[in-house]
Tab-separated table of C-alpha atoms in Angstrom:
chain	number	residue	atom	x	y	z
Z	101	MET	CA	-67.145	137.196	-62.649
Z	102	SER	CA	-63.544	136.604	-63.334
Z	103	GLU	CA	-61.152	136.283	-60.694
Z	104	LEU	CA	-59.527	139.668	-61.694
Z	105	ALA	CA	-62.690	141.587	-62.097
Z	106	ALA	CA	-63.512	140.537	-58.412
Z	107	LYS	CA	-60.442	142.268	-57.162
Z	108	SER	CA	-60.518	146.121	-56.392
Z	109	CYS	CA	-57.681	148.434	-57.882
Z	110	VAL	CA	-54.796	149.447	-55.483
Z	111	PRO	CA	-53.316	152.854	-55.667
Z	112	CYS	CA	-49.934	153.123	-57.115
Z	113	ARG	CA	-47.425	155.294	-54.920
Z	114	GLY	CA	-44.583	154.796	-57.342
Z	115	GLY	CA	-41.149	153.150	-56.401
Z	116	VAL	CA	-42.334	149.538	-57.766
Z	117	PRO	CA	-41.087	148.167	-61.036
Z	118	PRO	CA	-43.781	147.670	-64.205
Z	119	LEU	CA	-44.578	144.204	-64.877
Z	120	LYS	CA	-42.749	142.434	-67.518
Z	121	GLY	CA	-42.615	139.211	-69.552
Z	122	ALA	CA	-43.944	136.353	-68.169
Z	123	GLU	CA	-46.027	138.238	-65.798
Z	124	LEU	CA	-47.461	140.311	-68.591
Z	125	GLU	CA	-48.538	137.122	-70.666
Z	126	SER	CA	-50.224	135.450	-67.525
Z	127	LEU	CA	-52.432	138.653	-66.780
Z	128	GLU	CA	-53.172	139.562	-70.355
Z	129	ALA	CA	-54.701	135.810	-71.010
Z	130	GLN	CA	-57.176	136.282	-68.090
Z	131	VAL	CA	-58.536	139.586	-70.112
Z	132	PRO	CA	-59.300	138.221	-73.386
Z	133	GLY	CA	-59.122	140.975	-76.564
Z	134	TRP	CA	-56.977	143.138	-74.565
Z	135	LYS	CA	-53.850	143.519	-75.619
Z	136	VAL	CA	-50.564	144.606	-73.915
Z	137	VAL	CA	-48.654	147.090	-76.153
Z	138	ASN	CA	-44.749	147.437	-75.972
Z	139	GLU	CA	-44.905	146.315	-72.366
Z	140	HIS	CA	-46.300	149.569	-71.375
Z	141	HIS	CA	-50.008	149.699	-71.842
Z	142	LEU	CA	-53.384	147.780	-72.257
Z	143	ALA	CA	-55.485	148.634	-75.338
Z	144	LYS	CA	-58.901	147.412	-76.302
Z	145	ALA	CA	-61.168	148.518	-78.945
Z	146	TYR	CA	-64.992	147.942	-78.813
Z	147	SER	CA	-67.672	147.998	-81.570
Z	148	PHE	CA	-71.358	149.380	-80.841
Z	149	PRO	CA	-74.182	149.721	-83.536
Z	150	ASP	CA	-74.566	153.614	-83.267
Z	151	PHE	CA	-73.203	156.443	-80.914
Z	152	VAL	CA	-75.724	156.201	-78.244
Z	153	LYS	CA	-74.918	153.173	-77.199
Z	154	ALA	CA	-70.950	153.541	-77.533
Z	155	LEU	CA	-71.633	156.862	-75.125
Z	156	ALA	CA	-73.575	154.824	-72.781
Z	157	PHE	CA	-70.870	152.253	-72.646
Z	158	VAL	CA	-68.263	154.912	-71.991
Z	159	ASN	CA	-70.283	156.247	-69.223
Z	160	ARG	CA	-70.601	153.015	-67.474
Z	161	ALA	CA	-66.745	152.355	-67.896
Z	162	GLY	CA	-66.022	156.242	-66.284
Z	163	GLU	CA	-68.171	155.007	-63.432
Z	164	ILE	CA	-66.160	151.885	-62.764
Z	165	ALA	CA	-62.604	153.747	-63.083
Z	166	GLU	CA	-64.027	156.664	-60.517
Z	167	GLN	CA	-64.774	153.882	-58.224
Z	168	GLN	CA	-61.571	152.235	-58.699
Z	169	GLY	CA	-59.613	155.276	-58.549
Z	170	HIS	CA	-57.979	154.232	-61.755
Z	171	HIS	CA	-58.281	156.480	-64.751
Z	172	PRO	CA	-58.074	155.150	-68.378
Z	173	ASP	CA	-57.525	156.855	-71.673
Z	174	ILE	CA	-60.882	156.425	-73.604
Z	175	TYR	CA	-61.469	157.512	-77.025
Z	176	LEU	CA	-65.140	157.723	-78.392
Z	177	THR	CA	-66.311	158.057	-82.017
Z	178	TRP	CA	-69.655	156.698	-83.803
Z	179	GLY	CA	-70.028	153.030	-82.789
Z	180	LYS	CA	-66.490	152.582	-81.391
Z	181	VAL	CA	-64.732	153.095	-78.242
Z	182	GLU	CA	-61.024	152.553	-77.646
Z	183	ILE	CA	-59.593	152.039	-74.298
Z	184	LYS	CA	-55.943	152.346	-72.875
Z	185	ILE	CA	-54.893	151.633	-69.729
Z	186	TRP	CA	-51.312	151.856	-67.842
Z	187	THR	CA	-50.305	153.408	-64.580
Z	188	HIS	CA	-48.980	156.532	-65.022
Z	189	LYS	CA	-47.158	157.036	-61.724
Z	190	ILE	CA	-44.282	154.082	-62.871
Z	191	ASP	CA	-45.267	154.407	-66.908
Z	192	GLY	CA	-46.195	151.003	-67.183
Z	193	LEU	CA	-48.467	148.041	-66.167
Z	194	THR	CA	-49.148	146.747	-62.774
Z	195	GLU	CA	-52.152	143.977	-62.039
Z	196	SER	CA	-54.536	147.124	-61.390
Z	197	ASP	CA	-54.494	147.646	-65.070
Z	198	PHE	CA	-55.540	144.534	-65.505
Z	199	ILE	CA	-58.156	144.540	-62.511
Z	200	LEU	CA	-59.620	147.763	-64.251
Z	201	ALA	CA	-59.577	145.906	-67.691
Z	202	ALA	CA	-61.728	142.904	-66.286
Z	203	LYS	CA	-64.096	145.011	-64.652
Z	204	ILE	CA	-64.639	147.304	-67.833
Z	205	ASP	CA	-65.176	144.050	-69.752
Z	206	GLN	CA	-68.095	143.361	-67.314
Z	207	VAL	CA	-69.968	146.283	-68.450
Z	208	ALA	CA	-69.339	146.191	-72.041
């Protein structure tokens, strides 16, 4: 289990600045395959051999999101799932976004 995946998401109450620059680069390096887009959100696409396996992954990812109280945008299509994560309260990224990404990777 990665160091990030071992942590829990912390609810954001707002009033904190989103992460930028080197902080984002350091965290991005800890979640291989995830991309920081415009210093605003994380994105990753997963491929599956069919719709059923993709849907099963979406359900597992959704369970994790609900447990963590941190909900990503999930796009499901035949054999593919795309996920975007950011902290809506501050319209940017926090460490919790990377924690959720690491936890989702564990069930992929």
